[in-house]
CSV table of C-alpha atoms and ligand atoms in Angstrom, one decimal:
chain,number,residue,atom,x,y,z
A,1,UNK,CA,97.8,83.6,112.5
A,2,UNK,CA,100.7,84.4,114.9
A,3,UNK,CA,100.7,83.1,118.4
A,4,UNK,CA,100.7,85.8,121.1
A,5,UNK,CA,104.1,86.7,122.5
A,6,UNK,CA,103.1,85.5,126.0
A,7,UNK,CA,100.6,82.7,126.2
A,8,UNK,CA,98.0,83.4,128.9
A,9,UNK,CA,95.9,81.1,131.0
A,10,UNK,CA,92.3,81.8,130.0
A,11,UNK,CA,89.8,81.1,132.8
A,12,UNK,CA,86.1,80.8,132.1
A,13,UNK,CA,83.9,81.7,135.1
A,14,UNK,CA,80.3,82.5,135.7
A,15,UNK,CA,79.2,86.1,135.6
A,16,UNK,CA,78.4,86.2,139.3
A,17,UNK,CA,79.5,88.7,141.9
A,18,UNK,CA,83.0,87.2,142.4
A,19,UNK,CA,83.4,86.8,138.7
A,20,UNK,CA,82.5,90.4,138.1
A,21,UNK,CA,84.9,91.6,140.8
A,22,UNK,CA,87.7,89.5,139.3
A,23,UNK,CA,87.0,90.9,135.9
A,24,UNK,CA,87.1,94.5,137.0
A,25,UNK,CA,90.3,93.9,139.0
A,26,UNK,CA,92.0,92.3,135.9
A,27,UNK,CA,90.9,95.1,133.6
A,28,UNK,CA,92.1,97.8,136.0
A,29,UNK,CA,95.5,96.1,136.2
A,30,UNK,CA,96.0,95.9,132.4
A,31,UNK,CA,94.4,92.4,131.7
A,32,UNK,CA,92.2,91.2,128.9
A,33,UNK,CA,88.7,90.1,129.8
A,34,UNK,CA,85.9,88.8,127.6
A,35,UNK,CA,82.5,89.9,128.9
A,36,UNK,CA,78.9,89.7,127.7
A,37,UNK,CA,77.1,92.8,126.4
A,38,UNK,CA,73.5,92.7,125.0
A,39,UNK,CA,74.9,92.6,121.5
A,40,UNK,CA,77.9,90.3,121.4
A,41,UNK,CA,80.7,89.3,123.8
A,42,UNK,CA,83.3,92.1,124.0
A,43,UNK,CA,87.0,91.8,124.7
A,44,UNK,CA,87.6,94.4,127.4
A,45,UNK,CA,90.6,96.3,128.6
A,46,UNK,CA,91.5,99.7,130.2
A,47,UNK,CA,90.9,102.3,127.4
A,48,UNK,CA,93.4,104.7,129.1
A,49,UNK,CA,96.3,102.2,129.1
A,50,UNK,CA,98.1,102.0,125.8
A,51,UNK,CA,100.0,98.8,126.8
A,52,UNK,CA,96.7,97.1,127.6
A,53,UNK,CA,95.2,98.3,124.3
A,54,UNK,CA,98.2,97.2,122.3
A,55,UNK,CA,98.0,93.7,123.9
A,56,UNK,CA,94.3,93.6,123.0
A,57,UNK,CA,95.1,94.4,119.4
A,58,UNK,CA,97.7,91.6,119.5
A,59,UNK,CA,95.3,89.1,121.0
A,60,UNK,CA,92.7,89.8,118.3
A,61,UNK,CA,95.2,90.0,115.5
A,62,UNK,CA,93.5,93.3,114.7
A,63,UNK,CA,95.0,96.1,112.5
A,64,UNK,CA,95.9,99.0,114.8
A,65,UNK,CA,94.2,101.5,112.4
A,66,UNK,CA,90.8,100.2,113.7
A,67,UNK,CA,89.6,102.4,116.6
A,68,UNK,CA,87.8,100.9,119.6
A,69,UNK,CA,84.5,101.7,121.3
A,70,UNK,CA,84.8,103.2,124.8
A,71,UNK,CA,82.3,101.5,127.1
A,72,UNK,CA,80.9,103.3,130.1
A,73,UNK,CA,78.2,102.6,132.7
A,74,UNK,CA,76.0,105.7,132.2
A,75,UNK,CA,75.6,109.0,130.4
A,76,UNK,CA,77.4,110.9,133.1
A,77,UNK,CA,80.5,108.7,132.6
A,78,UNK,CA,80.1,109.2,128.8
A,79,UNK,CA,80.4,113.0,129.3
A,80,UNK,CA,83.8,112.5,130.8
A,81,UNK,CA,85.0,110.6,127.7
A,82,UNK,CA,83.6,112.8,124.9
A,83,UNK,CA,81.8,116.1,124.2
A,84,UNK,CA,78.1,115.1,123.7
A,85,UNK,CA,76.8,117.2,120.8
A,86,UNK,CA,73.1,118.1,120.8
A,87,UNK,CA,72.1,115.1,118.6
A,88,UNK,CA,74.3,112.8,120.7
A,89,UNK,CA,72.8,114.0,123.9
A,90,UNK,CA,69.3,113.4,122.5
A,91,UNK,CA,70.1,109.9,121.3
A,92,UNK,CA,71.9,109.0,124.5
A,93,UNK,CA,68.9,110.1,126.7
A,94,UNK,CA,66.5,108.1,124.5
A,95,UNK,CA,68.5,104.9,123.8
A,96,UNK,CA,71.2,104.3,126.4
A,97,UNK,CA,71.7,101.8,127.9
A,98,UNK,CA,71.3,100.0,124.6
A,99,UNK,CA,72.8,98.7,121.3
A,100,UNK,CA,73.8,102.2,120.1
A,101,UNK,CA,77.3,103.7,119.7
A,102,UNK,CA,77.8,107.5,119.3
A,103,UNK,CA,80.8,109.1,117.7
A,104,UNK,CA,81.6,112.5,119.3
A,105,UNK,CA,84.7,114.8,119.7
A,106,UNK,CA,87.0,113.1,122.3
A,107,UNK,CA,88.1,114.5,125.6
A,108,UNK,CA,91.9,114.2,125.9
A,109,UNK,CA,93.1,111.8,128.5
A,110,UNK,CA,89.8,109.9,129.0
A,111,UNK,CA,90.9,107.3,126.4
A,112,UNK,CA,94.5,106.8,125.1
A,113,UNK,CA,95.3,107.7,121.5
A,114,UNK,CA,95.9,104.1,120.5
A,115,UNK,CA,92.4,103.1,121.5
A,116,UNK,CA,91.1,105.8,119.2
A,117,UNK,CA,93.8,105.0,116.5
A,118,UNK,CA,94.9,108.6,116.8
A,119,UNK,CA,91.5,110.0,115.9
A,120,UNK,CA,90.2,113.2,117.6
A,121,UNK,CA,86.8,111.6,117.9
A,122,UNK,CA,85.7,108.8,120.1
A,123,UNK,CA,83.1,106.1,119.9
A,124,UNK,CA,81.1,105.7,123.1
A,125,UNK,CA,78.5,103.2,124.2
A,126,UNK,CA,76.5,102.4,127.4
A,127,UNK,CA,75.8,98.7,127.0
A,128,UNK,CA,72.3,97.4,128.0
A,129,UNK,CA,73.6,94.3,129.8
A,130,UNK,CA,73.7,94.2,133.6
A,131,UNK,CA,76.9,92.2,133.8
A,132,UNK,CA,78.7,94.6,131.5
A,133,UNK,CA,77.5,97.7,133.4
A,134,UNK,CA,78.5,96.1,136.7
A,135,UNK,CA,82.0,95.6,135.5
A,136,UNK,CA,82.2,99.1,134.0
A,137,UNK,CA,81.0,100.7,137.3
A,138,UNK,CA,83.6,98.7,139.2
A,139,UNK,CA,86.4,99.7,136.8
A,140,UNK,CA,85.6,103.4,137.0
A,141,UNK,CA,87.2,104.4,133.7
A,142,UNK,CA,86.5,103.9,130.0
A,143,UNK,CA,86.8,100.3,128.9
A,144,UNK,CA,87.7,99.6,125.3
A,145,UNK,CA,85.8,96.5,124.0
A,146,UNK,CA,85.8,95.3,120.4
A,147,UNK,CA,84.0,92.0,119.7
A,148,UNK,CA,85.8,89.1,121.4
A,149,UNK,CA,86.8,87.3,118.2
A,150,UNK,CA,90.0,87.0,116.2
A,151,UNK,CA,90.0,89.9,113.7
A,152,UNK,CA,88.0,89.0,110.6
A,153,UNK,CA,86.1,86.2,112.3
A,154,UNK,CA,82.5,86.0,113.1
A,155,UNK,CA,81.5,87.9,116.3
A,156,UNK,CA,80.9,85.7,119.4
A,157,UNK,CA,77.5,85.4,120.9
A,158,UNK,CA,78.4,82.7,123.5
A,159,UNK,CA,81.4,82.2,125.9
A,160,UNK,CA,82.2,79.1,123.9
A,161,UNK,CA,82.7,81.1,120.8
A,162,UNK,CA,85.1,83.4,122.7
A,163,UNK,CA,87.0,80.4,123.9
A,164,UNK,CA,87.3,78.9,120.5
A,165,UNK,CA,88.9,82.1,119.1
A,166,UNK,CA,90.9,83.4,122.0
A,167,UNK,CA,91.9,80.6,124.4
A,168,UNK,CA,95.5,81.2,125.6
A,169,UNK,CA,95.4,84.8,124.4
A,170,UNK,CA,93.2,86.5,127.1
A,171,UNK,CA,93.0,86.3,130.9
A,172,UNK,CA,89.3,85.7,131.7
A,173,UNK,CA,85.9,85.0,130.1
A,174,UNK,CA,82.7,85.9,132.0
A,175,UNK,CA,80.0,83.5,131.0
A,176,UNK,CA,76.4,84.9,131.1
A,177,UNK,CA,74.9,82.6,128.4
A,178,UNK,CA,74.0,83.7,124.9
A,179,UNK,CA,73.8,87.5,124.2
A,180,UNK,CA,70.2,88.6,123.6
A,181,UNK,CA,70.6,90.9,120.6
A,182,UNK,CA,73.2,89.0,118.6
A,183,UNK,CA,74.5,91.7,116.2
A,184,UNK,CA,76.8,94.6,117.2
A,185,UNK,CA,75.6,98.1,118.1
A,186,UNK,CA,74.4,100.6,115.6
A,187,UNK,CA,77.0,103.3,115.1
A,188,UNK,CA,76.0,106.9,114.6
A,189,UNK,CA,78.5,109.7,113.8
A,190,UNK,CA,77.3,112.7,115.8
A,191,UNK,CA,80.2,115.0,115.1
A,192,UNK,CA,78.5,117.0,112.3
A,193,UNK,CA,75.3,118.9,112.0
A,194,UNK,CA,73.4,115.8,110.7
A,195,UNK,CA,73.8,112.4,112.3
A,196,UNK,CA,75.3,109.8,110.0
A,197,UNK,CA,74.6,106.0,110.1
A,198,UNK,CA,78.1,104.4,110.0
A,199,UNK,CA,77.1,100.9,110.8
A,200,UNK,CA,73.6,99.4,111.0
A,201,UNK,CA,73.2,97.2,114.1
A,202,UNK,CA,71.1,96.1,117.0
A,203,UNK,CA,69.1,99.4,117.2
A,204,UNK,CA,67.1,99.6,114.0
A,205,UNK,CA,67.5,102.7,111.8
A,206,UNK,CA,63.7,103.3,112.0
A,207,UNK,CA,63.8,103.8,115.8
A,208,UNK,CA,66.6,106.4,115.5
A,209,UNK,CA,65.0,108.3,112.7
A,210,UNK,CA,61.7,108.4,114.6
A,211,UNK,CA,63.5,109.9,117.6
A,212,UNK,CA,65.4,112.4,115.5
A,213,UNK,CA,62.3,113.2,113.4
A,214,UNK,CA,64.6,113.1,110.4
A,215,UNK,CA,66.3,110.5,108.2
A,216,UNK,CA,69.9,109.5,109.0
A,217,UNK,CA,72.5,110.6,106.5
A,218,UNK,CA,74.7,108.0,104.7
A,219,UNK,CA,78.5,108.2,105.0
A,220,UNK,CA,80.4,109.9,102.2
A,221,UNK,CA,82.0,107.2,100.1
A,222,UNK,CA,85.7,106.8,101.1
A,223,UNK,CA,88.2,107.9,98.4
A,224,UNK,CA,91.7,106.6,97.9
A,225,UNK,CA,93.0,109.5,100.0
A,226,UNK,CA,90.5,109.5,102.9
A,227,UNK,CA,90.5,106.5,105.3
A,228,UNK,CA,87.0,105.0,105.7
A,229,UNK,CA,85.2,106.6,108.7
A,230,UNK,CA,84.6,103.4,110.5
A,231,UNK,CA,87.5,101.1,109.3
A,232,UNK,CA,85.7,98.1,110.7
A,233,UNK,CA,83.3,98.6,107.8
A,234,UNK,CA,86.0,97.3,105.4
A,235,UNK,CA,84.3,94.8,103.1
A,236,UNK,CA,85.4,91.3,104.2
A,237,UNK,CA,85.0,91.4,108.0
A,238,UNK,CA,82.6,88.8,109.3
A,239,UNK,CA,84.1,85.9,107.5
A,240,UNK,CA,83.4,82.2,107.9
A,241,UNK,CA,86.1,80.0,106.4
A,242,UNK,CA,84.0,78.9,103.4
A,243,UNK,CA,82.3,81.1,100.8
A,244,UNK,CA,78.8,82.5,101.5
A,245,UNK,CA,76.2,82.7,98.7
A,246,UNK,CA,73.5,85.2,99.3
A,247,UNK,CA,69.9,85.3,97.8
A,248,UNK,CA,70.0,81.6,97.2
A,249,UNK,CA,66.8,80.3,95.7
A,250,UNK,CA,68.1,76.7,95.6
A,251,UNK,CA,70.6,74.5,97.5
A,252,UNK,CA,73.5,73.4,95.3
A,253,UNK,CA,75.5,70.1,95.8
A,254,UNK,CA,78.0,70.5,98.7
A,255,UNK,CA,76.3,73.5,100.2
A,256,UNK,CA,74.9,74.1,103.7
A,257,UNK,CA,71.8,76.2,104.1
A,258,UNK,CA,71.0,79.2,106.2
A,259,UNK,CA,67.3,79.7,106.0
A,260,UNK,CA,64.6,81.9,107.5
A,261,UNK,CA,60.9,81.6,108.3
A,262,UNK,CA,60.9,77.8,107.6
A,263,UNK,CA,61.7,78.4,103.9
A,264,UNK,CA,62.6,75.1,102.2
A,265,UNK,CA,64.2,76.0,98.8
A,266,UNK,CA,64.6,73.2,96.1
A,267,UNK,CA,67.6,71.0,97.0
A,268,UNK,CA,66.9,71.4,100.7
A,269,UNK,CA,67.0,67.7,101.3
A,270,UNK,CA,70.6,67.4,100.1
A,271,UNK,CA,72.0,70.3,102.2
A,272,UNK,CA,75.1,69.3,104.2
A,273,UNK,CA,73.5,71.1,107.2
A,274,UNK,CA,70.7,73.5,107.8
A,275,UNK,CA,70.0,76.3,110.3
A,276,UNK,CA,66.8,78.4,110.4
A,277,UNK,CA,67.5,82.0,111.7
A,278,UNK,CA,63.9,82.2,112.9
A,279,UNK,CA,61.3,79.5,112.0
A,280,UNK,CA,58.5,82.0,112.8
A,281,UNK,CA,60.1,84.7,110.7
A,282,UNK,CA,61.0,87.0,113.6
A,283,UNK,CA,63.9,89.3,112.7
A,284,UNK,CA,64.9,89.9,116.3
A,285,UNK,CA,65.3,86.2,116.8
A,286,UNK,CA,67.2,86.0,113.5
A,287,UNK,CA,69.7,88.6,114.6
A,288,UNK,CA,70.3,86.8,117.9
A,289,UNK,CA,71.0,83.5,116.0
A,290,UNK,CA,73.0,84.9,113.1
A,291,UNK,CA,76.6,84.5,114.2
A,292,UNK,CA,76.0,81.1,116.1
A,293,UNK,CA,74.3,79.7,113.0
A,294,UNK,CA,77.1,80.9,110.7
A,295,UNK,CA,79.7,79.2,113.0
A,296,UNK,CA,77.7,75.9,113.0
A,297,UNK,CA,77.3,75.8,109.2
A,298,UNK,CA,81.0,76.8,108.8
A,299,UNK,CA,81.9,73.8,111.0
A,300,UNK,CA,79.6,71.4,109.1
A,301,UNK,CA,82.1,70.4,106.4
A,302,UNK,CA,80.1,72.0,103.6
A,303,UNK,CA,81.9,73.6,100.7
A,304,UNK,CA,79.9,76.8,101.0
A,305,UNK,CA,76.9,78.3,102.8
A,306,UNK,CA,73.8,79.3,100.8
A,307,UNK,CA,71.6,82.0,102.4
A,308,UNK,CA,68.0,82.4,101.4
A,309,UNK,CA,66.7,86.0,100.6
A,310,UNK,CA,65.8,87.9,103.8
A,311,UNK,CA,63.6,90.9,104.6
A,312,UNK,CA,65.5,94.2,104.9
A,313,UNK,CA,63.4,96.2,107.4
A,314,UNK,CA,64.2,96.7,111.1
A,315,UNK,CA,67.1,94.5,112.2
A,316,UNK,CA,67.1,93.0,108.6
A,317,UNK,CA,69.3,95.9,107.6
A,318,UNK,CA,72.0,94.9,110.1
A,319,UNK,CA,71.6,91.2,109.3
A,320,UNK,CA,72.0,92.0,105.5
A,321,UNK,CA,75.1,94.1,106.3
A,322,UNK,CA,76.8,91.3,108.2
A,323,UNK,CA,75.9,88.7,105.7
A,324,UNK,CA,77.2,91.0,102.9
A,325,UNK,CA,80.5,91.2,104.6
A,326,UNK,CA,80.6,87.4,105.2
A,327,UNK,CA,80.0,86.9,101.5
A,328,UNK,CA,82.6,89.6,100.4
A,329,UNK,CA,85.5,88.3,98.3
A,330,UNK,CA,88.7,88.0,100.4
B,1,TXA,O1,78.0,95.9,119.9
B,1,TXA,C1,79.2,96.4,119.8
B,1,TXA,O2,79.4,97.5,119.4
B,1,TXA,C2,80.4,95.5,120.3
B,1,TXA,C3,80.2,95.2,121.8
B,1,TXA,C4,81.4,94.4,122.3
B,1,TXA,O3,80.1,96.4,122.5
B,1,TXA,N1,81.6,96.1,119.9
B,1,TXA,C5,82.1,96.2,118.6
B,1,TXA,O4,83.3,96.8,118.5
B,1,TXA,O5,81.4,95.9,117.7
B,1,TXA,P1,84.2,96.6,117.2
B,1,TXA,O6,85.5,97.1,117.7
B,1,TXA,O7,84.1,95.3,116.6
B,1,TXA,O8,83.6,97.7,116.3
B,1,TXA,C6,83.8,99.1,116.5
B,1,TXA,C7,83.5,99.9,115.3
B,1,TXA,C8,84.6,99.7,114.2
B,1,TXA,O9,83.9,99.6,113.0
B,1,TXA,C9,85.4,101.0,114.3
B,1,TXA,O10,86.0,101.3,113.1
B,1,TXA,C10,84.3,102.0,114.7
B,1,TXA,O11,83.5,101.3,115.6
B,1,TXA,N2,84.8,103.2,115.4
B,1,TXA,C11,85.4,103.3,116.6
B,1,TXA,N3,85.8,104.5,116.8
B,1,TXA,C12,85.4,105.3,115.8
B,1,TXA,C13,85.5,106.7,115.5
B,1,TXA,N4,86.1,107.5,116.3
B,1,TXA,N5,85.0,107.1,114.3
B,1,TXA,C14,84.4,106.2,113.5
B,1,TXA,N6,84.3,104.9,113.7
B,1,TXA,C15,84.8,104.4,114.8
B,2,MG,MG1,84.2,93.2,115.5
């Protein structure tokens, strides 16, 4: 991938009061700062500043047609950024702060067009991580923050993952240890009459449907003429460098194994490396471990990564979605 035009000195600092103040100051002056959220580390910049947003796209190597989520510290700030429709208001009251992103009609000026990729709608989220919210409060305007990885790579759940992908491309990394949820936020399109699940994520579908008292709709399949609603949903997105084989009931020669609930499929002894998403079979723990384990197995020297069959309920839907993308042909 291309080097950034201007190499930057990337500092890694603890997420204490001085670190948070420095992060806010850098963001407010057009800088690029990786910070922890409860889902994954985000790469933050001023969402009102098109130059900052453009440099963020460049640092990530991200296609500019992919719109960014506007992060704000609370529901009041969210109302300045978009028009909260009735379902959006309801879900915001119930689940923010938390791993939920809502798509609503945008308010002009609260985010720049480049951050929205020119869309008239905006993705908004109030993260459930104290460090993220402290930075957002100090910045005082919407902050764009995609996951802090090179475009197409696995999302970062530690400061070390961010450094591995973005050293020399961003200004600061706030280190607050591993992110608790481990998969990105659930995205719900609230612009129509019926809320639509655009991306399964850290807030399980079942919790949202229970709050709504109705099932979530599925996105209309994109046609050749219509761009996909959430372009980040493009097939190959969470990609380790080696192929990923899903539903594996045995380990083949040269493979590393991603297992669950202490499953030991035939050939286990010859696996190049093995990681268990959750030895006790807990899907919350599995989500938190997913991206770090994929990175470890990717770095193990194996020819490919075999993944055992996993349950689909709760966070299993988001885990299956990310693994499906990791396994998609590129
Ligand atoms: O948990 C998360 O959501 C993390 C943390 C850092 O907050 N952020 C994250 O951002 O996952 P990103 O940029 O990797 O994913 C944002 C997704 C993309 O799939 C994008 O296409 C979609 O949100 N999106 C953004 N604005 C949209 C809009 N107006 N309509 C539909 N989809 C939108
Ligand atoms: Mg991402």
